[in-house]
Coordinates of C-alpha atoms in Angstrom, one line a residue:
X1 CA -98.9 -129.1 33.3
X2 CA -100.4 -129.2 37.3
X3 CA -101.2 -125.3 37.9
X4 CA -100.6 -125.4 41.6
X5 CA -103.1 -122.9 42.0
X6 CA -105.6 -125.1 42.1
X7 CA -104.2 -127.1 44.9
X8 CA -105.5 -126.7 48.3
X9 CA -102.7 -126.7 50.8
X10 CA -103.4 -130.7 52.2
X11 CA -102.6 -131.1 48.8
X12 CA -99.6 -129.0 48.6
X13 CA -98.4 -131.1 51.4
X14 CA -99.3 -134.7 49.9
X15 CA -97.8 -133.2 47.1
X16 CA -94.3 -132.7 48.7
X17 CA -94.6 -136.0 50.4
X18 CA -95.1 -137.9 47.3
X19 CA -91.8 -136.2 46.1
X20 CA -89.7 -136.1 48.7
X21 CA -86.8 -137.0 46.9
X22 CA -87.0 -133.9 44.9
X23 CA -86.5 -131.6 47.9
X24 CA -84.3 -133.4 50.6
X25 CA -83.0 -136.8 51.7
X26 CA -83.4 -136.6 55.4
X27 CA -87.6 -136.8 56.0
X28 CA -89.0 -136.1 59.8
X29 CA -91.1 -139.5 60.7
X30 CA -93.9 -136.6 61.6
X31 CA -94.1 -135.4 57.9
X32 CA -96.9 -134.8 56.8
X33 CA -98.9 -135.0 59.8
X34 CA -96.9 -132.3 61.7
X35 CA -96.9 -130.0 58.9
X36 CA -100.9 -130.2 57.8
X37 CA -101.3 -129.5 61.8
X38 CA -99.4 -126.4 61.8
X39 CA -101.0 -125.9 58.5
X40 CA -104.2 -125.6 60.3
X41 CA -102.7 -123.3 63.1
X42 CA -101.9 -120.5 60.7
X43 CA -98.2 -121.1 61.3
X44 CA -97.2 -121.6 57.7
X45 CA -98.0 -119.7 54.3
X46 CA -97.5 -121.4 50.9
X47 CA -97.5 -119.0 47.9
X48 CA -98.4 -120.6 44.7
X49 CA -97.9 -119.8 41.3
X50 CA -99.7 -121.7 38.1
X51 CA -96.0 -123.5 37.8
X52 CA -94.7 -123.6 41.0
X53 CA -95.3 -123.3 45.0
X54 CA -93.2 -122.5 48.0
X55 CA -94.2 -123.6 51.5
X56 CA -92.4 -121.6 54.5
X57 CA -92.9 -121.9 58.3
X58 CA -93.8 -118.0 59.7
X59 CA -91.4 -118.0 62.2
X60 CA -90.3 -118.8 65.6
X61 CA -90.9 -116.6 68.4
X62 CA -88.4 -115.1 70.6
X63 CA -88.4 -116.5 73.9
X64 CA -90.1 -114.0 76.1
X65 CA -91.0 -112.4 73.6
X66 CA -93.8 -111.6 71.0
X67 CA -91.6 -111.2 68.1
X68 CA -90.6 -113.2 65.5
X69 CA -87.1 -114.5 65.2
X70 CA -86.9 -115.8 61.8
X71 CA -89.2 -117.7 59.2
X72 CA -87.9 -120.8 57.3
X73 CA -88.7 -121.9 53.3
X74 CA -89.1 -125.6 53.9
X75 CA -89.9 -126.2 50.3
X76 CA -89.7 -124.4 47.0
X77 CA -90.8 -126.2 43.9
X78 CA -90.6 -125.3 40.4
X79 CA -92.3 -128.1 37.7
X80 CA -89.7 -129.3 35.3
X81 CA -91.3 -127.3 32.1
X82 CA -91.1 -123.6 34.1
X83 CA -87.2 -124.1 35.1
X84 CA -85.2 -120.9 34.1
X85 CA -87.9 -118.9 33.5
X86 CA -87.5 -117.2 37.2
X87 CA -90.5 -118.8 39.0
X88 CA -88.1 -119.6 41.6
X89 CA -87.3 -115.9 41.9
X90 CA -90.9 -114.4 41.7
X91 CA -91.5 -117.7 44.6
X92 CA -88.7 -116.3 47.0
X93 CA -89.6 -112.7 46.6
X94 CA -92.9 -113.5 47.1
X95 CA -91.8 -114.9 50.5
X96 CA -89.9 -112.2 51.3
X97 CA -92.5 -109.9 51.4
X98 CA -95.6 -112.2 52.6
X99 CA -94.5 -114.1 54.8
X100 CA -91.4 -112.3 56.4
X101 CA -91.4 -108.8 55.8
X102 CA -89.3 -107.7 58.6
X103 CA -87.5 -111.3 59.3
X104 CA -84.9 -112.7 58.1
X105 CA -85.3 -116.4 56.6
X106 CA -83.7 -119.7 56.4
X107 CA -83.4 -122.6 54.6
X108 CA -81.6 -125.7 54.1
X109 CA -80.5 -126.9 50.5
X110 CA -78.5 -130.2 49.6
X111 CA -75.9 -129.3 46.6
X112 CA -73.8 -126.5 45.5
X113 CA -76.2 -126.0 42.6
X114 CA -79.0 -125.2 45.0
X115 CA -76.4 -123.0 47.4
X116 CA -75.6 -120.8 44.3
X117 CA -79.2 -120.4 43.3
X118 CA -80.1 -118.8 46.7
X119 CA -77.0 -117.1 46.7
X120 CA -77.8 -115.0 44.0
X121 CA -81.0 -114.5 45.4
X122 CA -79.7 -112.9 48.4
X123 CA -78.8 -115.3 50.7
X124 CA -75.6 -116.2 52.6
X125 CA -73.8 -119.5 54.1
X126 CA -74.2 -119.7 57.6
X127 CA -73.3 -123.4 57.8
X128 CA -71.5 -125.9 55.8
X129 CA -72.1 -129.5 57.0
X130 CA -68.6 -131.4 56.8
X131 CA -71.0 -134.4 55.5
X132 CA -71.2 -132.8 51.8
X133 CA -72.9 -130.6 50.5
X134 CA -75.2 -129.3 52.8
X135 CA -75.8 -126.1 53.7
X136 CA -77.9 -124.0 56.2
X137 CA -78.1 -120.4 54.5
X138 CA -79.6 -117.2 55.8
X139 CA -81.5 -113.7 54.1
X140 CA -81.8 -110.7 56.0
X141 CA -84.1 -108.0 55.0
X142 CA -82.1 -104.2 54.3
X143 CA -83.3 -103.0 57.4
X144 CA -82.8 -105.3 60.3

């Protein structure tokens, strides 16, 4: 099995890239080149695991401001062989408290599988695309 670990994050990156399929249909023209740049900027983490990775964006900033408005986990990844063995969970928590400790965080997942996964993981529906199952969801930490 990979051990993800191991990976630097260019490779974490290729590594999505090669698979996009596994994480969404719609892929930016930029990708990968806008995401190793920002990479290099210190705007995203990734937290890795020997079986898994997740790669989030910090946050935006408020306008005006010097706060951050809300982080966003691009890509979570489990390998096949860990599935239901909560890596996904120990992933997102890991976000949660690395990355965006006093922001909430977004994502974007594809099927009601996925939306029920994050749900019970804390997060909530904000959007539902009338185009299928797409969904923008939402966590907020306890004490924003």
């Amino acid at each position: 099995m990979i051990d993800f670990r191991q990976f630097s994050d260019e490779n974490i990156v290729h590594f999505v890239n090669d698979n996009f399929e596994k994480f969404a249909s719609d892929k930016d023209e930029e990708f990968p080149k806008n995401v190793l740049k920002h990479l290099a900027e210190g705007h995203f983490s990734i937290i890795r695991l020997q079986e898994g990775f997740a790669l989030a964006f910090k946050g935006r900033r408020y306008i005006g401001g010097t706060g951050f408005q809300e982080a966003d986990l691009m890509f979570l990844y489990v390998h096949p062989e860990s599935k239901r063995k909560g890596i996904g969970t120990k992933l997102i928590e890991q976000v949660k408290v690395s990355v965006t400790p006093e922001i909430p965080i977004i994502l974007k997942c594809e099927t009601k599988k996925r939306k029920e996964f994050f749900e019970r993981r804390g997060f909530f529906v904000v959007e539902h695309y009338e185009e299928g199952d797409h969904f923008l969801m939402r966590w907020t930490p306890a004490d924003v």
